[in-house]
């Protein structure tokens, strides 16, 4: 599988995993290891970086050499998001940010005007911006054109597990932007991740699909295989779809079989 390059950073894995909502720090750590992911997101405003037993989740992530991607989850305005990103840069020593600006608590869909405003401000402040956005080709193109390092359209609403609801828009986005396209949100099981990769997406970001599974570590391993298989299938190039059947063996040179009377 070819490497994923975002900005000036290359990653062997095309799976990005969140660090929230795991039953306990050990399950989180084991799941992240099983996933094979190199990049892990950390919600600066909402994540409890200290476990119930005093275990420091952030230290686990650093010990395992994960590339940390702080995010602005829980922000509802451009001002909140920019402030949170700057706090993350001070706390974690990185200028990478997964930008989220949410419109409401019910749908958790992005507030596009505020998202565009925040992205513009953060780019001027020398951040490497990876924005979570709607599966809208126009918005994704605007974010790409202004200099975002990747675009992250949703597959379905956050935490819904509904899978890839609009593959056609995702294909258009992939054709119209020159930066990596990372499906973010909505994945529920391994087949969803494989479908996203088969569509030509560069990576998939997920959290609840692993952390809320009955067996998170096992699901993390399944997601790793699905990402790898989906990407390999995309790179191999699928056969054309046909309305009618097409024989797999050639018609020429067939053995003639004559009928006999009994």
Coordinates of C-alpha atoms in Angstrom, one line a residue:
X1 CA 0.0 0.0 0.0
X2 CA 1.4 3.4 -1.0
X3 CA 2.1 6.0 1.7
X4 CA -0.2 8.8 2.7
X5 CA 1.4 12.2 2.5
X6 CA -0.3 15.2 4.2
X7 CA 1.6 18.5 4.1
X8 CA 5.2 17.5 4.7
X9 CA 4.4 14.3 6.7
X10 CA 4.3 10.7 5.3
X11 CA 2.2 8.0 7.0
X12 CA 2.3 4.3 6.3
X13 CA -1.2 3.8 7.7
X14 CA -4.3 5.3 6.1
X15 CA -6.3 4.9 9.2
X16 CA -6.6 7.7 11.7
X17 CA -8.2 7.0 15.1
X18 CA -9.7 9.1 17.8
X19 CA -8.8 8.7 21.5
X20 CA -12.1 9.4 23.1
X21 CA -15.0 7.2 24.6
X22 CA -13.0 4.1 25.2
X23 CA -14.1 2.1 28.3
X24 CA -10.7 2.6 29.9
X25 CA -7.1 3.7 29.1
X26 CA -5.8 0.2 28.6
X27 CA -8.5 -0.6 26.0
X28 CA -7.7 2.6 24.2
X29 CA -4.0 1.8 24.1
X30 CA -4.5 -1.8 23.0
X31 CA -7.0 -0.7 20.3
X32 CA -4.8 2.0 18.9
X33 CA -1.9 -0.5 18.7
X34 CA -4.2 -3.1 17.0
X35 CA -5.4 -0.5 14.5
X36 CA -1.9 0.1 13.1
X37 CA -2.7 3.8 13.0
X38 CA 0.1 6.3 13.3
X39 CA -2.0 9.5 13.7
X40 CA -4.4 9.9 16.7
X41 CA -6.8 12.7 17.3
X42 CA -7.1 14.4 20.7
X43 CA -10.1 16.6 21.6
X44 CA -8.6 19.5 23.4
X45 CA -11.8 20.9 24.9
X46 CA -13.6 17.7 25.7
X47 CA -11.1 14.9 26.2
X48 CA -10.3 13.8 29.7
X49 CA -6.6 13.2 29.4
X50 CA -6.4 11.7 32.8
X51 CA -8.1 8.3 33.4
X52 CA -10.2 7.4 36.4
X53 CA -7.3 5.7 38.0
X54 CA -5.0 8.6 37.5
X55 CA -3.6 7.1 34.2
X56 CA -2.4 9.8 31.9
X57 CA -3.8 9.1 28.4
X58 CA -1.7 11.7 26.8
X59 CA 1.5 10.1 28.1
X60 CA 0.4 6.8 26.6
X61 CA 0.0 8.4 23.2
X62 CA 3.4 9.9 23.4
X63 CA 5.1 6.8 24.7
X64 CA 3.7 4.8 21.7
X65 CA 5.0 7.5 19.4
X66 CA 1.7 8.4 17.8
X67 CA 1.5 11.5 15.7
X68 CA -0.9 13.7 17.7
X69 CA -3.6 15.6 15.8
X70 CA -5.5 17.9 18.3
X71 CA -9.0 18.9 17.3
X72 CA -11.4 21.6 18.1
X73 CA -14.4 19.4 18.9
X74 CA -17.0 21.2 20.9
X75 CA -16.5 24.6 19.2
X76 CA -19.5 26.4 17.7
X77 CA -17.9 29.6 16.4
X78 CA -14.7 30.5 14.5
X79 CA -13.5 32.4 17.5
X80 CA -13.8 29.4 19.8
X81 CA -12.1 27.2 17.3
X82 CA -9.2 29.5 16.7
X83 CA -8.6 30.0 20.4
X84 CA -8.7 26.2 21.0
X85 CA -6.3 25.6 18.2
X86 CA -3.8 28.1 19.7
X87 CA -4.2 26.4 23.1
X88 CA -3.5 23.1 21.5
X89 CA -0.4 24.4 19.8
X90 CA 0.9 25.6 23.2
X91 CA 0.0 22.4 25.1
X92 CA 1.1 19.9 22.5
X93 CA 3.8 21.7 20.6
X94 CA 2.2 21.1 17.2
X95 CA 0.8 23.4 14.5
X96 CA -1.4 20.6 13.1
X97 CA -5.1 21.0 13.8
X98 CA -8.2 19.1 12.9
X99 CA -10.7 21.9 12.6
X100 CA -14.3 21.4 13.7
X101 CA -16.9 24.1 14.0
X102 CA -20.3 22.6 14.8
X103 CA -23.7 24.1 13.9
X104 CA -25.8 22.5 16.6
X105 CA -25.9 19.7 19.2
X106 CA -28.5 17.6 17.5
X107 CA -27.0 17.0 14.0
X108 CA -23.4 17.9 14.8
X109 CA -23.1 19.1 11.2
X110 CA -20.5 21.7 10.5
X111 CA -21.3 25.4 10.4
X112 CA -19.8 26.1 7.0
X113 CA -19.5 29.9 7.2
X114 CA -17.8 29.7 10.6
X115 CA -15.7 26.8 9.4
X116 CA -14.4 28.8 6.4
X117 CA -13.7 31.8 8.6
X118 CA -11.8 29.8 11.1
X119 CA -9.8 28.0 8.4
X120 CA -8.7 31.3 6.9
X121 CA -7.6 32.7 10.2
X122 CA -5.7 29.5 11.2
X123 CA -3.9 29.4 7.8
X124 CA -2.8 33.0 8.3
X125 CA -1.5 31.9 11.7
X126 CA 0.7 29.1 10.1
X127 CA -1.4 26.2 11.1
X128 CA -1.6 23.0 9.1
X129 CA -5.4 22.7 8.9
X130 CA -7.5 19.6 8.3
X131 CA -11.1 20.7 8.4
X132 CA -14.1 18.4 9.1
X133 CA -16.8 19.5 6.7
X134 CA -20.0 18.4 4.9
X135 CA -19.8 16.1 1.9
X136 CA -20.2 19.2 -0.3
X137 CA -17.8 19.5 -3.3
X138 CA -18.0 23.3 -3.3
X139 CA -17.1 23.7 0.3
X140 CA -14.3 21.1 0.0
X141 CA -12.9 22.9 -3.0
X142 CA -13.0 26.3 -1.2
X143 CA -11.1 24.8 1.7
X144 CA -8.5 23.2 -0.6
X145 CA -8.1 26.3 -2.6
X146 CA -7.4 28.4 0.5
X147 CA -4.6 26.1 1.5
X148 CA -5.9 23.4 3.8
X149 CA -3.6 20.4 3.9
X150 CA -6.6 18.0 3.5
X151 CA -10.3 18.0 3.5
X152 CA -12.4 15.7 5.8
X153 CA -16.0 15.3 4.5
X154 CA -18.4 13.3 6.6
X155 CA -19.6 9.9 5.5
X156 CA -22.6 10.2 7.8
X157 CA -23.4 12.2 11.0
X158 CA -20.9 11.9 13.8
X159 CA -21.4 8.8 15.9
X160 CA -24.2 7.5 13.8
X161 CA -22.5 4.4 12.4
X162 CA -24.6 4.8 9.2
X163 CA -21.7 4.2 6.9
X164 CA -21.1 6.0 3.6
X165 CA -24.4 7.7 2.8
X166 CA -23.4 9.7 -0.3
X167 CA -20.6 8.0 -2.3
X168 CA -21.4 10.1 -5.4
X169 CA -20.4 13.4 -3.6
X170 CA -17.3 11.8 -2.2
X171 CA -16.2 10.8 -5.7
X172 CA -16.8 14.3 -7.0
X173 CA -14.8 15.7 -4.1
X174 CA -11.9 13.3 -4.9
X175 CA -11.9 14.5 -8.5
X176 CA -12.1 18.2 -7.7
X177 CA -9.5 18.8 -5.0
X178 CA -5.8 18.3 -5.1
X179 CA -5.2 17.6 -1.4
X180 CA -5.9 14.3 0.5
X181 CA -9.6 13.5 1.1
X182 CA -10.2 11.8 4.4
X183 CA -13.6 10.5 5.3
X184 CA -14.4 11.6 8.8
X185 CA -17.5 10.4 10.8
X186 CA -20.2 7.9 10.2
X187 CA -18.2 4.7 9.8
X188 CA -19.8 1.9 11.7
X189 CA -18.0 -1.3 10.7
X190 CA -15.2 -2.6 8.6
X191 CA -17.2 -2.8 5.3
X192 CA -17.9 1.0 5.6
X193 CA -14.2 1.7 5.8
X194 CA -13.4 -0.6 2.8
X195 CA -16.1 1.2 0.7
X196 CA -14.6 4.6 1.5
X197 CA -11.2 3.4 0.4
X198 CA -12.5 1.7 -2.7
X199 CA -14.0 5.0 -3.7
X200 CA -10.5 6.5 -3.8
X201 CA -10.5 8.3 -0.5
X202 CA -7.0 8.8 0.9
X203 CA -7.8 7.8 4.5
X204 CA -10.5 7.3 7.0
X205 CA -10.8 8.8 10.4
X206 CA -12.9 7.1 13.0
X207 CA -13.5 6.9 16.8
X208 CA -16.9 5.5 17.9
X209 CA -16.8 2.6 15.4
X210 CA -13.9 1.2 17.4
X211 CA -14.4 2.7 20.9
X212 CA -18.1 1.7 21.1
X213 CA -17.7 -1.7 19.6
X214 CA -18.5 -4.7 21.8
X215 CA -14.8 -5.7 21.5
X216 CA -12.9 -2.5 20.6
X217 CA -9.5 -4.2 20.1
X218 CA -10.9 -6.8 17.8
X219 CA -12.7 -4.1 15.8
X220 CA -9.6 -2.0 15.5
X221 CA -7.8 -5.0 13.9
X222 CA -10.7 -5.5 11.5
X223 CA -10.6 -1.8 10.6
X224 CA -6.9 -2.0 9.8
X225 CA -7.5 -4.9 7.4
X226 CA -10.5 -3.2 5.8
X227 CA -8.5 0.0 5.1
X228 CA -5.6 -2.0 3.6
X229 CA -8.0 -4.2 1.5
X230 CA -10.0 -1.2 0.3
X231 CA -6.9 0.8 -0.7
X232 CA -5.4 -2.2 -2.5
X233 CA -8.6 -2.8 -4.4
X234 CA -8.7 0.9 -5.5
X235 CA -5.1 0.8 -6.6
X236 CA -5.7 -2.5 -8.5
X237 CA -8.6 -1.0 -10.4
X238 CA -11.9 -2.8 -10.3
X239 CA -13.5 -4.4 -13.4
X240 CA -16.1 -2.4 -15.3
X241 CA -19.7 -2.7 -14.3
X242 CA -22.0 -4.2 -16.9
X243 CA -25.7 -4.5 -17.2
X244 CA -25.6 -7.9 -18.8
X245 CA -23.6 -11.0 -18.1
X246 CA -20.1 -11.5 -19.7
X247 CA -18.6 -15.0 -19.9
X248 CA -15.4 -15.3 -18.0
X249 CA -14.0 -17.8 -20.5
X250 CA -13.5 -17.0 -24.2
X251 CA -16.2 -18.1 -26.7
X252 CA -13.7 -18.8 -29.5
X253 CA -12.2 -22.3 -29.8
X254 CA -15.1 -24.0 -28.0
X255 CA -15.4 -27.8 -28.3
X256 CA -18.4 -28.6 -30.4
X257 CA -20.8 -31.0 -28.8
X258 CA -23.3 -32.6 -31.1
X259 CA -26.6 -33.9 -29.7
X260 CA -27.3 -37.7 -29.7
X261 CA -30.5 -39.6 -29.9
X262 CA -31.2 -42.0 -27.1

